[in-house]
Tab-separated table of C-alpha atoms in Angstrom:
chain	number	residue	atom	x	y	z
A	1	MET	CA	81.105	113.908	-120.851
A	2	ALA	CA	78.826	110.289	-120.022
A	3	PHE	CA	78.504	109.494	-116.429
A	4	LYS	CA	80.469	106.947	-114.912
A	5	GLU	CA	78.714	103.554	-113.354
A	6	PHE	CA	78.837	103.598	-109.586
A	7	ILE	CA	78.402	100.130	-108.401
A	8	ILE	CA	76.275	99.357	-104.905
A	9	ARG	CA	78.416	97.110	-101.765
A	10	SER	CA	77.676	95.755	-98.256
A	11	TYR	CA	79.601	98.121	-95.860
A	12	GLU	CA	83.239	96.477	-94.797
A	13	SER	CA	83.500	98.237	-91.423
A	14	GLN	CA	87.595	97.897	-91.995
A	15	SER	CA	88.179	99.640	-95.401
A	16	ASP	CA	85.091	101.775	-95.884
A	17	ARG	CA	85.056	103.977	-91.974
A	18	ASP	CA	87.104	106.890	-93.089
A	19	GLN	CA	85.019	107.557	-96.042
A	20	VAL	CA	81.228	106.572	-94.427
A	21	GLU	CA	82.384	109.001	-91.806
A	22	ASN	CA	83.273	111.741	-93.752
A	23	LEU	CA	80.433	112.003	-96.202
A	24	GLU	CA	78.484	111.827	-92.859
A	25	ARG	CA	80.114	115.158	-92.033
A	26	ARG	CA	78.919	116.633	-95.388
A	27	CYS	CA	75.897	115.580	-95.276
A	28	LYS	CA	73.867	118.059	-93.635
A	29	VAL	CA	70.425	117.325	-92.361
A	30	GLY	CA	67.781	118.769	-91.819
A	31	PRO	CA	66.404	122.231	-91.919
A	32	SER	CA	69.045	122.239	-88.650
A	33	GLU	CA	72.143	121.416	-90.506
A	34	SER	CA	72.690	118.819	-87.953
A	35	VAL	CA	75.527	117.261	-87.909
A	36	LEU	CA	75.832	112.823	-86.493
A	37	ASP	CA	79.528	111.988	-85.684
A	38	THR	CA	79.262	108.567	-84.914
A	39	MET	CA	82.761	107.991	-83.352
A	40	GLY	CA	84.034	105.423	-85.035
A	41	ASP	CA	81.508	103.367	-86.029
A	42	PRO	CA	79.551	104.343	-88.900
A	43	ILE	CA	76.936	100.987	-88.537
A	44	CYS	CA	76.587	102.556	-84.760
A	45	ARG	CA	72.730	103.447	-84.959
A	46	ILE	CA	71.358	100.081	-85.862
A	47	ARG	CA	73.490	97.931	-84.995
A	48	ASN	CA	71.030	97.360	-81.906
A	49	SER	CA	68.725	95.680	-84.003
A	50	PRO	CA	67.806	92.335	-84.731
A	51	MET	CA	68.568	92.517	-88.540
A	52	TYR	CA	70.875	94.977	-90.011
A	53	MET	CA	72.026	95.404	-93.166
A	54	MET	CA	74.102	98.800	-94.302
A	55	LEU	CA	74.509	99.313	-98.250
A	56	VAL	CA	77.304	101.935	-99.664
A	57	ALA	CA	78.117	103.677	-103.352
A	58	GLU	CA	81.209	103.272	-104.590
A	59	LEU	CA	82.528	105.502	-107.968
A	60	ASP	CA	85.870	105.425	-108.742
A	61	ASN	CA	87.237	103.625	-105.577
A	62	GLU	CA	85.485	106.770	-104.198
A	63	LEU	CA	82.086	106.453	-101.340
A	64	VAL	CA	79.612	108.722	-102.657
A	65	GLY	CA	76.202	107.118	-100.617
A	66	VAL	CA	74.753	105.577	-97.757
A	67	ILE	CA	72.132	103.529	-96.711
A	68	GLN	CA	70.511	101.382	-93.657
A	69	GLY	CA	68.342	98.961	-92.469
A	70	SER	CA	66.863	96.914	-89.971
A	71	ILE	CA	64.634	94.009	-90.472
A	72	LYS	CA	62.121	94.183	-86.305
A	73	VAL	CA	58.940	92.234	-86.092
A	74	VAL	CA	55.733	95.348	-84.049
A	75	THR	CA	52.338	95.113	-83.161
A	76	VAL	CA	50.367	96.467	-85.681
A	77	HIS	CA	46.221	97.316	-86.731
A	78	PRO	CA	43.942	95.444	-85.706
A	79	PRO	CA	45.248	94.872	-82.174
A	80	LYS	CA	47.785	92.191	-81.285
A	81	ASP	CA	48.229	91.478	-85.355
A	82	LEU	CA	52.198	91.317	-85.704
A	83	ALA	CA	54.549	92.021	-88.462
A	84	LYS	CA	57.367	92.581	-90.403
A	85	VAL	CA	58.858	95.211	-90.645
A	86	GLY	CA	62.221	96.621	-92.419
A	87	TYR	CA	63.483	100.630	-91.057
A	88	VAL	CA	64.972	102.779	-93.902
A	89	LEU	CA	67.020	105.574	-92.558
A	90	GLY	CA	70.170	107.289	-92.889
A	91	LEU	CA	70.424	107.845	-96.610
A	92	ARG	CA	72.947	109.617	-97.679
A	93	VAL	CA	74.065	111.130	-100.654
A	94	ALA	CA	77.383	113.253	-101.848
A	95	PRO	CA	76.019	116.444	-102.327
A	96	HIS	CA	78.818	117.023	-105.602
A	97	ILE	CA	77.125	113.588	-107.510
A	98	ARG	CA	73.225	113.644	-106.361
A	99	ARG	CA	70.202	113.406	-108.797
A	100	LYS	CA	72.159	110.516	-110.345
A	101	GLY	CA	70.210	107.659	-109.371
A	102	ILE	CA	72.433	106.852	-106.709
A	103	GLY	CA	69.678	107.194	-103.954
A	104	SER	CA	67.033	105.751	-105.865
A	105	SER	CA	69.404	102.807	-106.407
A	106	LEU	CA	70.193	102.108	-103.165
A	107	VAL	CA	66.463	102.496	-101.944
A	108	GLN	CA	65.402	99.265	-104.672
A	109	ARG	CA	68.498	97.416	-103.259
A	110	LEU	CA	67.599	97.773	-99.360
A	111	GLU	CA	64.284	97.291	-100.473
A	112	GLU	CA	65.248	94.274	-102.132
A	113	TRP	CA	66.524	92.632	-99.173
A	114	PHE	CA	63.817	93.292	-97.355
A	115	THR	CA	62.119	91.104	-99.493
A	116	SER	CA	64.077	88.507	-99.299
A	117	ASN	CA	64.074	88.274	-95.496
A	118	ASP	CA	60.203	88.630	-95.867
A	119	VAL	CA	59.208	91.853	-94.391
A	120	ASP	CA	55.776	92.749	-94.937
A	121	TYR	CA	56.236	96.213	-94.702
A	122	ALA	CA	59.080	99.028	-94.983
A	123	TYR	CA	58.711	102.333	-93.832
A	124	VAL	CA	61.403	106.103	-92.911
A	125	ALA	CA	61.177	108.586	-91.160
A	126	THR	CA	61.498	112.044	-92.406
A	127	GLU	CA	61.363	115.072	-91.940
A	128	LYS	CA	57.937	116.958	-92.851
A	129	ASP	CA	60.495	120.291	-94.805
A	130	ASN	CA	63.100	117.764	-96.614
A	131	HIS	CA	61.161	118.076	-99.898
A	132	ALA	CA	63.634	115.223	-101.294
A	133	SER	CA	63.333	112.460	-99.256
A	134	VAL	CA	60.186	112.975	-98.966
A	135	THR	CA	59.334	112.986	-103.506
A	136	LEU	CA	62.181	110.028	-103.391
A	137	PHE	CA	59.788	107.897	-101.097
A	138	MET	CA	56.635	108.919	-101.982
A	139	ASN	CA	56.436	109.936	-105.303
A	140	LYS	CA	59.059	107.302	-106.873
A	141	PHE	CA	58.547	104.740	-104.210
A	142	GLY	CA	54.958	105.119	-103.569
A	143	TYR	CA	55.413	105.111	-99.828
A	144	THR	CA	51.996	106.999	-98.327
A	145	LYS	CA	52.391	109.110	-95.462
A	146	PHE	CA	51.791	107.043	-92.096
A	147	ARG	CA	52.100	109.257	-88.326
A	148	THR	CA	52.902	112.526	-88.740
A	149	PRO	CA	54.223	112.340	-84.833
A	150	VAL	CA	55.797	115.084	-83.237
A	151	ILE	CA	59.693	115.426	-81.533
A	152	LEU	CA	59.549	116.880	-77.921
A	153	VAL	CA	63.008	118.410	-77.248
A	154	ASN	CA	63.793	119.583	-74.181
A	155	PRO	CA	67.419	121.490	-72.850
A	156	VAL	CA	68.994	120.094	-70.140
A	157	ASN	CA	70.128	122.889	-68.030
A	158	HIS	CA	72.283	122.725	-65.073
A	159	HIS	CA	69.865	123.161	-61.886
A	160	SER	CA	67.748	120.208	-60.732
A	161	PHE	CA	63.695	120.244	-60.668
A	162	ARG	CA	62.521	119.679	-57.098
A	163	ILE	CA	59.990	116.814	-57.717
A	164	SER	CA	56.564	116.938	-55.156
A	165	SER	CA	56.971	114.882	-52.196
A	166	ASN	CA	53.566	113.707	-52.728
A	167	ILE	CA	54.358	111.708	-55.868
A	168	GLU	CA	56.548	108.540	-55.355
A	169	ILE	CA	59.262	107.429	-57.963
A	170	ALA	CA	60.501	104.176	-58.706
A	171	ARG	CA	62.780	101.777	-60.917
A	172	LEU	CA	61.686	98.587	-62.423
A	173	LYS	CA	63.350	95.691	-62.052
A	174	VAL	CA	63.830	94.531	-66.314
A	175	GLU	CA	60.887	91.526	-65.492
A	176	LYS	CA	58.626	94.126	-63.927
A	177	ALA	CA	59.009	96.304	-67.053
A	178	GLU	CA	59.267	93.849	-69.694
A	179	SER	CA	55.625	92.378	-68.063
A	180	LEU	CA	53.916	96.841	-67.679
A	181	TYR	CA	54.849	97.298	-71.648
A	182	ARG	CA	53.712	93.549	-72.786
A	183	ARG	CA	50.073	94.595	-70.351
A	184	PHE	CA	49.374	97.588	-71.415
A	185	MET	CA	51.351	98.772	-74.438
A	186	GLY	CA	51.207	95.653	-76.007
A	187	SER	CA	48.688	96.056	-78.605
A	188	THR	CA	49.858	99.948	-79.236
A	189	GLU	CA	51.551	100.086	-83.621
A	190	PHE	CA	54.782	98.809	-83.669
A	191	PHE	CA	54.893	97.488	-80.307
A	192	PRO	CA	58.404	95.762	-81.114
A	193	LYS	CA	58.094	92.052	-80.217
A	194	ASP	CA	61.728	91.734	-78.678
A	195	ILE	CA	60.661	94.702	-76.255
A	196	GLU	CA	63.478	92.343	-73.058
A	197	ASN	CA	65.940	92.580	-75.531
A	198	ILE	CA	65.906	96.591	-75.851
A	199	LEU	CA	65.229	97.165	-71.680
A	200	ARG	CA	68.330	94.674	-71.514
A	201	ASN	CA	70.647	97.012	-73.268
A	202	LYS	CA	73.418	98.472	-71.177
A	203	LEU	CA	72.116	102.108	-73.246
A	204	SER	CA	68.619	101.543	-72.144
A	205	LEU	CA	69.143	103.047	-68.616
A	206	GLY	CA	66.119	101.851	-66.955
A	207	THR	CA	62.274	102.034	-67.091
A	208	TRP	CA	60.583	103.992	-63.766
A	209	VAL	CA	57.342	104.276	-62.588
A	210	ALA	CA	55.330	107.351	-60.971
A	211	TYR	CA	52.218	106.725	-58.555
A	212	PHE	CA	50.373	109.061	-55.593
A	213	LYS	CA	51.585	108.523	-52.154
A	214	ASP	CA	48.684	108.763	-51.006
A	215	GLU	CA	47.066	106.115	-52.424
A	216	ASN	CA	48.701	103.550	-49.831
A	217	ASN	CA	50.596	101.961	-52.930
A	218	SER	CA	53.903	100.126	-52.108
A	219	TRP	CA	57.135	99.720	-54.219
A	220	GLY	CA	56.775	95.780	-53.971
A	221	ASP	CA	53.444	95.944	-54.479
A	222	PHE	CA	54.023	97.983	-58.213
A	223	GLY	CA	52.064	96.008	-61.014
A	224	SER	CA	51.999	93.000	-59.054
A	225	ASN	CA	49.400	90.243	-59.564
A	226	GLY	CA	47.751	92.887	-61.776
A	227	HIS	CA	47.319	95.520	-59.749
A	228	VAL	CA	48.053	99.188	-60.405
A	229	PRO	CA	47.232	102.233	-58.742
A	230	CYS	CA	44.386	104.569	-60.061
A	231	SER	CA	46.575	107.253	-61.858
A	232	TRP	CA	50.069	106.112	-62.796
A	233	ALA	CA	53.021	106.826	-65.678
A	234	MET	CA	55.896	105.231	-66.854
A	235	LEU	CA	58.894	105.200	-68.894
A	236	SER	CA	62.274	104.316	-70.263
A	237	VAL	CA	65.546	106.344	-70.708
A	238	TRP	CA	67.610	105.179	-73.831
A	239	ASN	CA	71.890	107.143	-73.892
A	240	SER	CA	71.592	107.656	-77.323
A	241	GLY	CA	74.846	109.477	-76.240
A	242	GLU	CA	76.609	106.319	-75.486
A	243	ILE	CA	76.480	105.499	-79.449
A	244	PHE	CA	77.235	109.456	-81.404
A	245	LYS	CA	76.886	112.647	-81.178
A	246	LEU	CA	74.919	115.421	-82.402
A	247	ARG	CA	76.088	119.360	-83.813
A	248	LEU	CA	74.021	121.933	-85.281
A	249	GLY	CA	75.216	123.308	-88.248
A	250	LYS	CA	73.014	126.365	-87.959
A	251	ALA	CA	70.218	127.338	-86.148
A	252	PRO	CA	67.249	130.301	-86.137
A	253	PHE	CA	67.717	133.583	-85.770
A	254	SER	CA	65.397	133.054	-82.573
A	255	CYS	CA	67.514	130.814	-81.268
A	256	LEU	CA	70.358	132.534	-81.329
A	257	LEU	CA	69.141	135.198	-80.379
A	258	PHE	CA	67.819	133.376	-77.263
A	259	THR	CA	71.579	131.677	-76.031
A	260	LYS	CA	73.171	135.254	-76.957
A	261	SER	CA	70.316	137.454	-74.640
A	262	TRP	CA	70.243	134.131	-71.849
A	263	ARG	CA	74.161	134.497	-71.811
A	264	LEU	CA	74.532	138.052	-71.579
A	265	ILE	CA	72.248	138.455	-68.375
A	266	ASN	CA	73.690	135.662	-66.848
A	267	LYS	CA	75.973	137.277	-66.915
A	268	ILE	CA	75.072	140.876	-65.411
A	269	PHE	CA	73.076	138.888	-62.957
A	270	PRO	CA	74.878	136.036	-61.777
A	271	CYS	CA	73.445	136.236	-58.459
A	272	LEU	CA	70.495	135.420	-60.472
A	273	LYS	CA	71.394	132.255	-60.929
A	274	PHE	CA	69.559	131.618	-63.986
A	275	PRO	CA	69.646	128.114	-66.202
A	276	THR	CA	71.889	127.883	-68.721
A	277	PHE	CA	71.490	127.158	-72.070
A	278	PRO	CA	73.242	124.387	-73.897
A	279	ASN	CA	75.782	125.528	-76.399
A	280	PHE	CA	74.498	122.947	-79.538
A	281	PHE	CA	77.313	123.763	-82.123
A	282	ASN	CA	79.403	121.381	-79.922
A	283	PRO	CA	78.865	117.230	-80.552
A	284	PHE	CA	76.823	116.209	-77.442
A	285	GLY	CA	74.470	113.715	-76.314
A	286	PHE	CA	71.197	112.935	-75.647
A	287	TYR	CA	68.577	111.031	-73.428
A	288	PHE	CA	66.028	109.705	-76.058
A	289	MET	CA	62.458	108.682	-73.745
A	290	TYR	CA	60.860	105.804	-74.671
A	291	GLY	CA	57.751	103.455	-73.937
A	292	VAL	CA	55.920	106.926	-71.614
A	293	TYR	CA	52.897	105.862	-70.854
A	294	GLN	CA	50.444	107.388	-68.756
A	295	GLU	CA	47.093	106.156	-66.801
A	296	GLY	CA	44.827	107.210	-65.036
A	297	ALA	CA	42.692	110.917	-64.017
A	298	PHE	CA	45.933	112.428	-62.790
A	299	SER	CA	48.611	111.289	-64.412
A	300	GLY	CA	49.374	114.285	-66.914
A	301	LYS	CA	51.093	115.498	-63.410
A	302	LEU	CA	52.794	112.022	-62.772
A	303	VAL	CA	54.949	111.842	-66.370
A	304	SER	CA	55.647	115.762	-65.888
A	305	ALA	CA	57.552	114.273	-62.443
A	306	LEU	CA	59.058	111.322	-64.449
A	307	CYS	CA	60.736	113.445	-67.209
A	308	GLN	CA	61.411	116.118	-64.001
A	309	PHE	CA	63.592	113.271	-62.745
A	310	VAL	CA	64.959	112.774	-65.756
A	311	HIS	CA	66.136	116.037	-66.240
A	312	ASN	CA	68.180	115.948	-63.400
A	313	MET	CA	69.522	112.213	-64.073
A	314	ALA	CA	70.563	114.249	-67.405
A	315	ALA	CA	72.010	116.827	-65.410
A	316	LYS	CA	74.398	115.196	-62.825
A	317	SER	CA	76.069	112.739	-65.690
A	318	LYS	CA	78.317	114.933	-67.296
A	319	GLY	CA	80.816	112.381	-68.515
A	320	ASP	CA	77.640	112.156	-70.698
A	321	ASN	CA	77.745	114.893	-72.314
A	322	CYS	CA	74.179	114.630	-72.267
A	323	LYS	CA	72.683	118.194	-73.826
A	324	ILE	CA	68.845	117.968	-74.816
A	325	ILE	CA	66.078	115.055	-73.699
A	326	VAL	CA	64.685	114.234	-76.706
A	327	THR	CA	61.471	111.546	-77.448
A	328	GLU	CA	58.821	111.012	-79.865
A	329	VAL	CA	54.501	110.825	-79.462
A	330	GLY	CA	51.955	110.621	-82.491
A	331	GLU	CA	50.971	114.306	-83.217
A	332	GLN	CA	47.302	113.524	-80.802
A	333	ASP	CA	48.857	112.413	-78.287
A	334	GLU	CA	47.959	113.598	-74.398
A	335	LEU	CA	51.172	113.643	-73.846
A	336	ASN	CA	52.147	116.579	-75.591
A	337	HIS	CA	50.747	118.453	-72.626
A	338	HIS	CA	53.011	116.956	-70.775
A	339	ILE	CA	55.856	116.418	-71.654
A	340	PRO	CA	57.898	119.912	-71.040
A	341	HIS	CA	60.062	121.024	-74.244
A	342	TRP	CA	60.814	123.695	-76.824
A	343	LYS	CA	58.923	124.258	-78.969
A	344	LEU	CA	62.000	126.028	-80.340
A	345	LEU	CA	63.406	123.131	-80.863
A	346	SER	CA	60.728	121.327	-81.523
A	347	CYS	CA	60.087	119.716	-84.219
A	348	PRO	CA	56.851	117.423	-86.603
A	349	ASP	CA	57.529	114.173	-88.297
A	350	LEU	CA	56.601	112.312	-90.935
A	351	TRP	CA	56.132	108.128	-90.539
A	352	CYS	CA	56.100	107.128	-94.965
A	353	ILE	CA	55.541	103.541	-95.469
A	354	LYS	CA	54.480	100.567	-98.218
A	355	ALA	CA	53.661	97.357	-97.973
A	356	LEU	CA	55.276	94.502	-99.887
A	357	LYS	CA	53.499	91.798	-100.307
A	358	ASN	CA	50.236	92.331	-102.439
A	359	GLU	CA	48.273	90.114	-99.930
A	360	GLY	CA	48.419	92.599	-97.572
A	361	THR	CA	46.701	95.306	-99.498
A	362	ASN	CA	43.725	94.825	-97.622
A	363	THR	CA	45.020	95.215	-94.197
A	364	PHE	CA	47.488	97.831	-95.669
A	365	CYS	CA	44.448	99.951	-96.957
A	366	GLU	CA	42.835	99.892	-92.323
A	367	LEU	CA	46.931	101.027	-91.103
A	368	THR	CA	46.298	104.607	-93.562
A	369	ASN	CA	44.013	104.998	-93.001
A	370	THR	CA	43.385	104.064	-89.188
A	371	PRO	CA	43.074	107.105	-86.916
A	372	PRO	CA	46.550	107.844	-84.702
A	373	ARG	CA	46.309	105.104	-81.567
A	374	ALA	CA	49.744	105.183	-79.628
A	375	LEU	CA	52.297	105.059	-81.242
A	376	PHE	CA	55.283	103.116	-79.842
A	377	VAL	CA	58.799	104.763	-81.025
A	378	ASP	CA	61.920	102.009	-80.347
A	379	PRO	CA	65.032	104.297	-79.424
A	380	ARG	CA	67.492	101.863	-81.658
A	381	GLU	CA	66.206	103.975	-84.896
A	382	VAL	CA	66.675	107.051	-83.851
């Protein structure tokens, strides 16, 4: 029996929404087979980007594939060079109709949209263990391994951390946060040119700095006239749970065993008041920490204090159903040692990149062969 021809077209929210959400539920993502609940807005993950596109593949009036993409201007190597990049995400193909060229056609059409908008580079993030995705992008479409950042995940418990009394944590106004980010992270790889739009977005809960009280620093002077303490740290928080939820389809045996054991201990010894382990098998939201920066010999303690502060904030936000705090940093980044996370829940990531313009060949070689520097992960693309 011959395979019927499918068509690829733009997503139409009124007529396609239910089918796209159904397809999302049928397509398990990653080793844990997590399921994405877009809460009635399948385009939520790219809606906050400067430019975005969603394509669907249709066969006999059934949606059998979907892909999303966004475009923005970022910093690339060498420092302070700007480039227009297109991000590929959300590629899904119905399980019963895979290996028929649908995924390839969706990627090709999205790349054509990138090219028509003068994009310099296309890039995609995928799990190292997702062999089908790695094969598609690297072997068939010529993407090259770019960076291998690490996704750090920390569960949110119902208890609050006590932050050291000699550490001051202060919230920054958007204007001051933007100034500090441009000054200290402006040459970081993939730093977004429109950082002010991210900071002003309703999903961005704020930016905080931490420094030691005994350095005679005051909140009003921080960052003014170029003044910063000898050791300090900053980060911003994005409420991803406001636009979509996650649910784990399955978990490693060790995770299940730990969860059951932990609950049993709490049941037997309630007086010990151990922190509760979240239930990841029901839909939950999460906070994403972005723009994490540290400077100074003792800044590691300040990063840890900021993470504790975010945990306390998440623990109090019961309405958001926030069960984890996530961030993503470079594989060799020193931040790895200071950001609290559970190795059981954390995982490596793989960024692949492709030059869409022939004249950028030399820059592309430098970009892919240069040792990784700090990496800015845009919360709009999580």
